[in-house]
Amino acid sequence: MRYYIIIPAHNEEQYISKTLDSILNQTLLPKEVVIVNDNSTDNTETIIDSYITLNSIFKKLNTSSSNLHMPGSKVINAFNKGLNLLDEDYDFIVKLDADIILPLNYFEKIASLLKKDSKAGIVGGFAYEEEPNGTWKLNHPMNKDHVRGAFKAYSKKCFKAIGGLKSAMGWDTIDELLAQYHGFKIITDNTLKAKHLRPTGNNYNKKARLLQGKAMYTMRYGFIITCIASLKMAWKHKKGKILVNNLSGFSNAKKEKTPYLVTKEEGVFIRNLRWENIKEKLF
């Protein structure tokens, strides 16, 4: 199967070589890898250039954006700029972070899962992060049917059906909800263990703390589901402030009449799906 990879990269000199090496070592190589150098001020671009010299599958796009490390909009804006350089001749497309080491058979297995099921829309493995003692521990949301935003593969049909990726916090939840709305499956494979080199959210700007609640508003969760989802997040991370921040973000978005990212019909589907998942876990 033919596939493209797009890698948004902002000041990734510490990790990006390991990510690109893991791509070069894949048993199924990509057709092309577009690395979007997003306003880096370190040696990221020099490293990218060395890989372009090494193998013609690598392409670079320089772009400028804010220096703030904000979740959602910054990374997807960079992704979409990279997407504009690609043609339609692919079977699946991958959004990959620049701090990931993939197993050598990662994309061969992704291709196999997509071939096996025509309804497979979003496919991926699981993220492991290094503990102080040197062991690698699974770091994943409680819902094991979720593919982390750091390494998402989309079938072409699914990617087109959901209208690509939304440039907003929560993009890696909206994509899966819309995929299911359009009849596609989210498939995870626990044998695909990706090493995530930088713990999630470590460099996020403090202004990002209200964006999760705003995302829940724009996805039309409604207040009750937002409360339940936020309580789960706060419990998982053992941080009560998450609940307060999420509800503040939700409230602010409502007051400001922030535009929704999904239609009313999609919102009804999303709320019903969320309630089904809640009931499933409770009963």
PDB file of N, CA and C in Angstrom, residues 3 20 26 43 59 81 98 112 132 153 186 193 234 238 256 263 283:
ATOM      1  N   TYR A   3       1.630   5.103   0.995  1.00  0.00           N
ATOM      2  CA  TYR A   3       1.249   6.029   2.056  1.00  0.00           C
ATOM      3  C   TYR A   3       2.214   7.197   2.150  1.00  0.00           C
ATOM      4  N   LEU A  20      13.165   9.975  12.347  1.00  0.00           N
ATOM      5  CA  LEU A  20      13.446   9.765  10.922  1.00  0.00           C
ATOM      6  C   LEU A  20      14.194   8.465  10.676  1.00  0.00           C
ATOM      7  N   GLN A  26      11.786   1.159   8.334  1.00  0.00           N
ATOM      8  CA  GLN A  26      10.514   0.454   8.196  1.00  0.00           C
ATOM      9  C   GLN A  26      10.585  -0.650   7.139  1.00  0.00           C
ATOM     10  N   ASN A  43      18.542  23.516  15.836  1.00  0.00           N
ATOM     11  CA  ASN A  43      19.166  22.833  14.694  1.00  0.00           C
ATOM     12  C   ASN A  43      18.238  21.876  13.960  1.00  0.00           C
ATOM     13  N   LYS A  59      11.069  15.284   2.241  1.00  0.00           N
ATOM     14  CA  LYS A  59      10.876  16.621   1.687  1.00  0.00           C
ATOM     15  C   LYS A  59      10.706  17.598   2.849  1.00  0.00           C
ATOM     16  N   LYS A  81      -0.390  22.503   5.893  1.00  0.00           N
ATOM     17  CA  LYS A  81       0.531  23.098   4.917  1.00  0.00           C
ATOM     18  C   LYS A  81       1.332  22.003   4.220  1.00  0.00           C
ATOM     19  N   ALA A  98       7.372  14.434  15.803  1.00  0.00           N
ATOM     20  CA  ALA A  98       8.823  14.353  15.568  1.00  0.00           C
ATOM     21  C   ALA A  98       9.581  13.853  16.788  1.00  0.00           C
ATOM     22  N   SER A 112      -1.588  -3.807   6.653  1.00  0.00           N
ATOM     23  CA  SER A 112      -2.277  -5.091   6.752  1.00  0.00           C
ATOM     24  C   SER A 112      -3.650  -4.935   7.402  1.00  0.00           C
ATOM     25  N   PRO A 132      11.792   6.829  35.093  1.00  0.00           N
ATOM     26  CA  PRO A 132      13.114   7.181  35.631  1.00  0.00           C
ATOM     27  C   PRO A 132      14.065   5.988  35.756  1.00  0.00           C
ATOM     28  N   ALA A 153      -2.838   7.036  11.593  1.00  0.00           N
ATOM     29  CA  ALA A 153      -2.916   6.659  10.180  1.00  0.00           C
ATOM     30  C   ALA A 153      -4.383   6.628   9.769  1.00  0.00           C
ATOM     31  N   ILE A 186     -12.349   2.581  14.408  1.00  0.00           N
ATOM     32  CA  ILE A 186     -11.069   2.959  14.988  1.00  0.00           C
ATOM     33  C   ILE A 186     -10.407   1.658  15.436  1.00  0.00           C
ATOM     34  N   LYS A 193       4.157  -1.041  19.633  1.00  0.00           N
ATOM     35  CA  LYS A 193       4.560  -0.228  20.779  1.00  0.00           C
ATOM     36  C   LYS A 193       5.502   0.882  20.322  1.00  0.00           C
ATOM     37  N   ALA A 234      -9.355  14.492  35.367  1.00  0.00           N
ATOM     38  CA  ALA A 234      -8.774  14.946  36.631  1.00  0.00           C
ATOM     39  C   ALA A 234      -8.357  13.760  37.491  1.00  0.00           C
ATOM     40  N   LYS A 238      -4.696  12.876  38.417  1.00  0.00           N
ATOM     41  CA  LYS A 238      -4.608  13.259  39.833  1.00  0.00           C
ATOM     42  C   LYS A 238      -4.379  14.767  40.004  1.00  0.00           C
ATOM     43  N   GLU A 256     -18.662  33.362  24.806  1.00  0.00           N
ATOM     44  CA  GLU A 256     -18.138  34.028  23.613  1.00  0.00           C
ATOM     45  C   GLU A 256     -18.796  33.535  22.319  1.00  0.00           C
ATOM     46  N   THR A 263     -21.565  19.767  13.022  1.00  0.00           N
ATOM     47  CA  THR A 263     -22.942  20.176  12.759  1.00  0.00           C
ATOM     48  C   THR A 263     -23.858  19.698  13.891  1.00  0.00           C
ATOM     49  N   PHE A 283     -22.121   0.012  33.618  1.00  0.00           N
ATOM     50  CA  PHE A 283     -22.893  -1.217  33.785  1.00  0.00           C
ATOM     51  C   PHE A 283     -22.210  -2.394  33.117  1.00  0.00           C
TER      52      PHE A 283
END
